[in-house]
mmCIF file of C-alpha atoms in Angstrom:
data_model
loop_
_atom_site.group_PDB
_atom_site.id
_atom_site.type_symbol
_atom_site.label_atom_id
_atom_site.label_comp_id
_atom_site.label_asym_id
_atom_site.label_seq_id
_atom_site.Cartn_x
_atom_site.Cartn_y
_atom_site.Cartn_z
ATOM 1 C CA MET A 5 32.855 -113.195 -25.216
ATOM 2 C CA LEU A 6 31.222 -109.844 -24.540
ATOM 3 C CA THR A 7 32.987 -106.702 -25.669
ATOM 4 C CA GLU A 8 31.870 -103.140 -26.064
ATOM 5 C CA ASP A 9 31.554 -101.503 -29.451
ATOM 6 C CA ASN A 10 34.167 -98.784 -29.742
ATOM 7 C CA ASN A 11 32.915 -97.218 -32.970
ATOM 8 C CA ASP A 12 32.883 -93.432 -32.934
ATOM 9 C CA GLU A 13 30.664 -93.178 -35.999
ATOM 10 C CA ASP A 14 27.153 -91.783 -35.760
ATOM 11 C CA VAL A 15 24.415 -94.262 -36.493
ATOM 12 C CA SER A 16 21.021 -93.007 -37.565
ATOM 13 C CA LEU A 17 18.752 -93.223 -34.560
ATOM 14 C CA PHE A 18 15.572 -91.469 -35.565
ATOM 15 C CA ASP A 19 12.939 -91.542 -38.225
ATOM 16 C CA ALA A 20 12.657 -88.905 -40.953
ATOM 17 C CA GLU A 21 9.477 -87.575 -39.362
ATOM 18 C CA GLU A 22 11.392 -86.043 -36.477
ATOM 19 C CA ASP A 23 12.713 -82.577 -37.301
ATOM 20 C CA ALA A 24 15.995 -81.422 -35.824
ATOM 21 C CA GLY A 25 14.766 -77.855 -35.570
ATOM 22 C CA LYS A 26 11.827 -78.386 -33.208
ATOM 23 C CA SER A 27 12.177 -76.831 -29.792
ATOM 24 C CA LYS A 28 11.815 -78.615 -26.504
ATOM 25 C CA LYS A 29 8.238 -78.535 -25.254
ATOM 26 C CA LYS A 30 6.706 -79.026 -21.848
ATOM 27 C CA ASN A 31 3.866 -81.145 -23.196
ATOM 28 C CA ILE A 32 4.078 -84.803 -24.080
ATOM 29 C CA LYS A 33 4.924 -85.384 -27.748
ATOM 30 C CA HIS A 34 4.333 -89.151 -27.617
ATOM 31 C CA PRO A 35 1.352 -89.794 -25.314
ATOM 32 C CA LEU A 36 0.846 -93.393 -26.463
ATOM 33 C CA ALA A 37 4.495 -94.267 -25.877
ATOM 34 C CA SER A 38 4.369 -92.552 -22.475
ATOM 35 C CA PHE A 39 1.253 -94.506 -21.552
ATOM 36 C CA PHE A 40 2.703 -97.890 -22.509
ATOM 37 C CA HIS A 41 6.033 -97.054 -20.884
ATOM 38 C CA LEU A 42 4.244 -97.058 -17.539
ATOM 39 C CA PHE A 43 1.294 -99.370 -18.283
ATOM 40 C CA PHE A 44 3.125 -102.708 -18.533
ATOM 41 C CA ARG A 45 5.478 -102.131 -15.625
ATOM 42 C CA VAL A 46 2.824 -100.758 -13.266
ATOM 43 C CA SER A 47 0.398 -103.523 -14.317
ATOM 44 C CA ALA A 48 3.014 -106.188 -13.520
ATOM 45 C CA VAL A 49 3.524 -104.695 -10.055
ATOM 46 C CA PHE A 50 -0.222 -104.501 -9.384
ATOM 47 C CA VAL A 51 -0.831 -108.058 -10.608
ATOM 48 C CA TYR A 52 1.986 -109.281 -8.356
ATOM 49 C CA LEU A 53 0.560 -107.449 -5.337
ATOM 50 C CA LEU A 54 -3.122 -108.255 -5.941
ATOM 51 C CA CYS A 55 -3.131 -111.625 -7.701
ATOM 52 C CA GLY A 56 -3.899 -113.471 -4.481
ATOM 53 C CA LEU A 57 -7.146 -111.538 -4.178
ATOM 54 C CA PHE A 58 -8.381 -112.184 -7.705
ATOM 55 C CA SER A 59 -7.093 -115.660 -8.501
ATOM 56 C CA SER A 60 -6.191 -118.771 -6.568
ATOM 57 C CA SER A 61 -4.117 -120.084 -9.477
ATOM 58 C CA PHE A 62 -0.414 -119.430 -9.013
ATOM 59 C CA ILE A 63 0.304 -120.448 -12.620
ATOM 60 C CA ALA A 64 -2.170 -117.920 -14.066
ATOM 61 C CA CYS A 65 -0.683 -115.145 -11.937
ATOM 62 C CA MET A 66 2.897 -116.111 -12.816
ATOM 63 C CA VAL A 67 2.193 -116.268 -16.553
ATOM 64 C CA THR A 68 0.363 -112.923 -16.481
ATOM 65 C CA ILE A 69 3.197 -111.217 -14.605
ATOM 66 C CA ILE A 70 5.896 -112.656 -16.876
ATOM 67 C CA LEU A 71 3.941 -111.656 -19.995
ATOM 68 C CA LEU A 72 3.540 -108.113 -18.661
ATOM 69 C CA LEU A 73 7.252 -107.941 -17.775
ATOM 70 C CA SER A 74 8.213 -109.227 -21.220
ATOM 71 C CA CYS A 75 5.949 -106.726 -22.966
ATOM 72 C CA ASP A 76 7.434 -103.999 -20.796
ATOM 73 C CA PHE A 77 11.006 -105.040 -21.610
ATOM 74 C CA TRP A 78 10.354 -105.063 -25.348
ATOM 75 C CA THR A 79 8.372 -101.800 -25.329
ATOM 76 C CA VAL A 80 10.901 -99.868 -23.260
ATOM 77 C CA LYS A 81 13.943 -101.255 -25.078
ATOM 78 C CA ASN A 82 12.655 -100.866 -28.622
ATOM 79 C CA ILE A 83 10.141 -98.008 -28.580
ATOM 80 C CA THR A 84 9.823 -95.726 -25.580
ATOM 81 C CA GLY A 85 13.549 -95.201 -24.994
ATOM 82 C CA ARG A 86 14.020 -94.067 -28.577
ATOM 83 C CA LEU A 87 10.932 -91.867 -28.705
ATOM 84 C CA MET A 88 10.891 -90.392 -25.204
ATOM 85 C CA VAL A 89 14.585 -89.720 -24.497
ATOM 86 C CA GLY A 90 16.466 -90.537 -27.694
ATOM 87 C CA LEU A 91 18.386 -93.517 -26.352
ATOM 88 C CA ARG A 92 18.652 -97.127 -27.471
ATOM 89 C CA TRP A 93 20.872 -100.128 -26.886
ATOM 90 C CA TRP A 94 21.289 -103.592 -28.321
ATOM 91 C CA ASN A 95 23.654 -106.515 -28.758
ATOM 92 C CA GLN A 96 25.215 -107.141 -32.142
ATOM 93 C CA VAL A 97 27.149 -110.256 -33.174
ATOM 94 C CA ASP A 98 29.793 -109.686 -35.849
ATOM 95 C CA ASP A 99 30.947 -112.115 -38.564
ATOM 96 C CA ASP A 100 33.614 -113.567 -36.253
ATOM 97 C CA GLY A 101 30.961 -114.499 -33.692
ATOM 98 C CA ARG A 102 31.995 -111.846 -31.177
ATOM 99 C CA SER A 103 29.293 -110.031 -29.275
ATOM 100 C CA HIS A 104 29.284 -106.210 -29.207
ATOM 101 C CA TRP A 105 27.060 -104.094 -26.987
ATOM 102 C CA VAL A 106 25.989 -100.899 -28.706
ATOM 103 C CA PHE A 107 24.745 -97.905 -26.708
ATOM 104 C CA GLU A 108 23.387 -94.940 -28.668
ATOM 105 C CA SER A 109 22.165 -91.528 -27.710
ATOM 106 C CA ARG A 110 20.719 -88.729 -29.786
ATOM 107 C CA LYS A 111 23.390 -86.386 -31.063
ATOM 108 C CA GLY A 112 22.855 -82.648 -31.254
ATOM 109 C CA LYS A 113 19.855 -80.815 -29.856
ATOM 110 C CA LYS A 114 17.658 -82.479 -27.294
ATOM 111 C CA GLN A 115 14.201 -83.096 -28.708
ATOM 112 C CA ALA A 116 12.554 -84.889 -25.809
ATOM 113 C CA SER A 117 10.236 -82.852 -23.648
ATOM 114 C CA ASP A 118 10.970 -82.475 -19.960
ATOM 115 C CA SER A 119 7.715 -84.229 -19.083
ATOM 116 C CA GLU A 120 8.502 -87.278 -21.222
ATOM 117 C CA SER A 121 12.033 -87.465 -19.905
ATOM 118 C CA ARG A 122 10.800 -87.300 -16.316
ATOM 119 C CA ILE A 123 8.166 -90.003 -16.952
ATOM 120 C CA PHE A 124 10.748 -92.212 -18.632
ATOM 121 C CA TRP A 125 13.431 -91.998 -15.949
ATOM 122 C CA ILE A 126 11.081 -92.200 -12.952
ATOM 123 C CA GLY A 127 9.385 -95.289 -14.389
ATOM 124 C CA LEU A 128 12.723 -96.799 -15.339
ATOM 125 C CA ILE A 129 14.226 -96.359 -11.861
ATOM 126 C CA VAL A 130 11.306 -96.885 -9.468
ATOM 127 C CA CYS A 131 10.002 -100.201 -10.803
ATOM 128 C CA PRO A 132 13.300 -102.144 -10.636
ATOM 129 C CA VAL A 133 13.716 -100.883 -7.075
ATOM 130 C CA LEU A 134 10.241 -102.246 -6.271
ATOM 131 C CA TRP A 135 11.164 -105.643 -7.776
ATOM 132 C CA VAL A 136 14.314 -105.751 -5.622
ATOM 133 C CA VAL A 137 12.159 -105.037 -2.551
ATOM 134 C CA PHE A 138 9.773 -107.815 -3.666
ATOM 135 C CA ALA A 139 12.742 -110.191 -4.073
ATOM 136 C CA PHE A 140 13.913 -109.594 -0.514
ATOM 137 C CA SER A 141 10.378 -109.849 0.862
ATOM 138 C CA THR A 142 9.800 -113.205 -0.866
ATOM 139 C CA LEU A 143 13.098 -114.548 0.472
ATOM 140 C CA PHE A 144 12.484 -113.379 4.033
ATOM 141 C CA SER A 145 8.864 -114.535 4.064
ATOM 142 C CA PHE A 146 9.862 -117.930 2.581
ATOM 143 C CA LYS A 147 7.478 -117.657 -0.373
ATOM 144 C CA ILE A 148 9.848 -119.708 -2.488
ATOM 145 C CA LYS A 149 7.421 -120.251 -5.377
ATOM 146 C CA TRP A 150 7.459 -116.482 -6.078
ATOM 147 C CA VAL A 151 11.263 -116.224 -6.236
ATOM 148 C CA PRO A 152 11.519 -116.984 -10.005
ATOM 149 C CA VAL A 153 8.853 -114.375 -10.743
ATOM 150 C CA VAL A 154 10.541 -111.591 -8.794
ATOM 151 C CA ILE A 155 13.950 -112.560 -10.180
ATOM 152 C CA MET A 156 12.451 -112.226 -13.661
ATOM 153 C CA GLY A 157 11.191 -108.755 -12.702
ATOM 154 C CA VAL A 158 14.591 -107.719 -11.354
ATOM 155 C CA VAL A 159 16.463 -109.066 -14.385
ATOM 156 C CA LEU A 160 14.203 -107.683 -17.125
ATOM 157 C CA GLN A 161 13.704 -104.262 -15.615
ATOM 158 C CA GLY A 162 17.267 -104.093 -14.314
ATOM 159 C CA ALA A 163 18.614 -104.856 -17.804
ATOM 160 C CA ASN A 164 16.695 -101.938 -19.275
ATOM 161 C CA LEU A 165 17.849 -99.660 -16.468
ATOM 162 C CA TYR A 166 21.482 -100.682 -16.969
ATOM 163 C CA GLY A 167 21.267 -100.296 -20.751
ATOM 164 C CA TYR A 168 19.743 -96.831 -20.607
ATOM 165 C CA VAL A 169 22.118 -95.607 -17.911
ATOM 166 C CA ARG A 170 24.991 -96.749 -20.138
ATOM 167 C CA CYS A 171 23.414 -94.867 -23.059
ATOM 168 C CA LYS A 172 22.987 -91.744 -20.947
ATOM 169 C CA VAL A 173 26.537 -91.633 -19.578
ATOM 170 C CA GLY A 174 28.133 -92.920 -22.784
ATOM 171 C CA GLY A 175 28.768 -96.468 -23.918
ATOM 172 C CA LYS A 176 32.529 -96.088 -23.594
ATOM 173 C CA THR A 177 32.442 -94.739 -20.051
ATOM 174 C CA SER A 178 32.774 -97.287 -17.293
ATOM 175 C CA LEU A 179 30.069 -96.945 -14.640
ATOM 176 C CA LYS A 180 32.721 -97.652 -11.999
ATOM 177 C CA ASN A 181 34.851 -94.748 -13.283
ATOM 178 C CA MET A 182 31.796 -92.494 -13.404
ATOM 179 C CA ALA A 183 30.885 -93.324 -9.782
ATOM 180 C CA THR A 184 34.480 -92.831 -8.657
ATOM 181 C CA ASN A 185 34.655 -89.439 -10.378
ATOM 182 C CA TYR A 186 31.312 -88.393 -8.884
ATOM 183 C CA PHE A 187 32.304 -89.303 -5.329
ATOM 184 C CA GLY A 188 35.711 -87.682 -5.847
ATOM 185 C CA ARG A 189 34.028 -84.424 -6.898
ATOM 186 C CA GLN A 190 31.666 -84.575 -3.912
ATOM 187 C CA PHE A 191 34.603 -85.133 -1.537
ATOM 188 C CA LEU A 192 36.462 -82.213 -3.100
ATOM 189 C CA LYS A 193 33.402 -79.942 -2.797
ATOM 190 C CA GLN A 194 33.009 -80.834 0.878
ATOM 191 C CA ALA A 195 36.685 -80.238 1.548
ATOM 192 C CA LEU A 196 36.594 -76.854 -0.184
ATOM 193 C CA SER A 197 33.394 -75.792 1.608
ATOM 194 C CA LYS A 198 34.888 -76.716 5.003
ATOM 195 C CA GLU A 199 38.042 -74.824 4.109
ATOM 196 C CA GLU A 200 36.014 -71.720 3.230
ATOM 197 C CA GLU A 201 34.123 -71.917 6.536
ATOM 198 C CA SER A 202 37.385 -71.892 8.509
#
């Protein structure tokens, strides 16, 4: 049974080395994390697109892609999300055996630089979209042997995207409610702007 964690208590998210008083900078504070945030996911996409040119072994290509996707999932979930944007998520099982999803975001001042935040979110959104495109292309081109690989890409990168979006909007906020509120506000803005034009 999956339930959400409804604790309102703050949980320590950051190491002691990070000062709360530092100002937001335009430069990249964590260049290694930024590099690996994009390296594994972009490498998996390139290996998928170019593996036919470099290797005739489907198994070698599949294993390489799945290893890159797994490294990407672990790196983004456990390291780059925390360092680059101050978000993290995980599943916790309590003593009763119930599963709780925990979504955390940095409280207080924003420490992430604009550049890191932009790198993080662009990489997090673009690559799952590419894997969805690859999934449809493999289905429509009847390359059935590639379907498990692209499904793995969609699932692993989609899970990170979902987890970090939940962290960003708040773990207690339903994404359905958030979308409904957004479209309601847009409808209201359009109605008010048309009324003003009249």
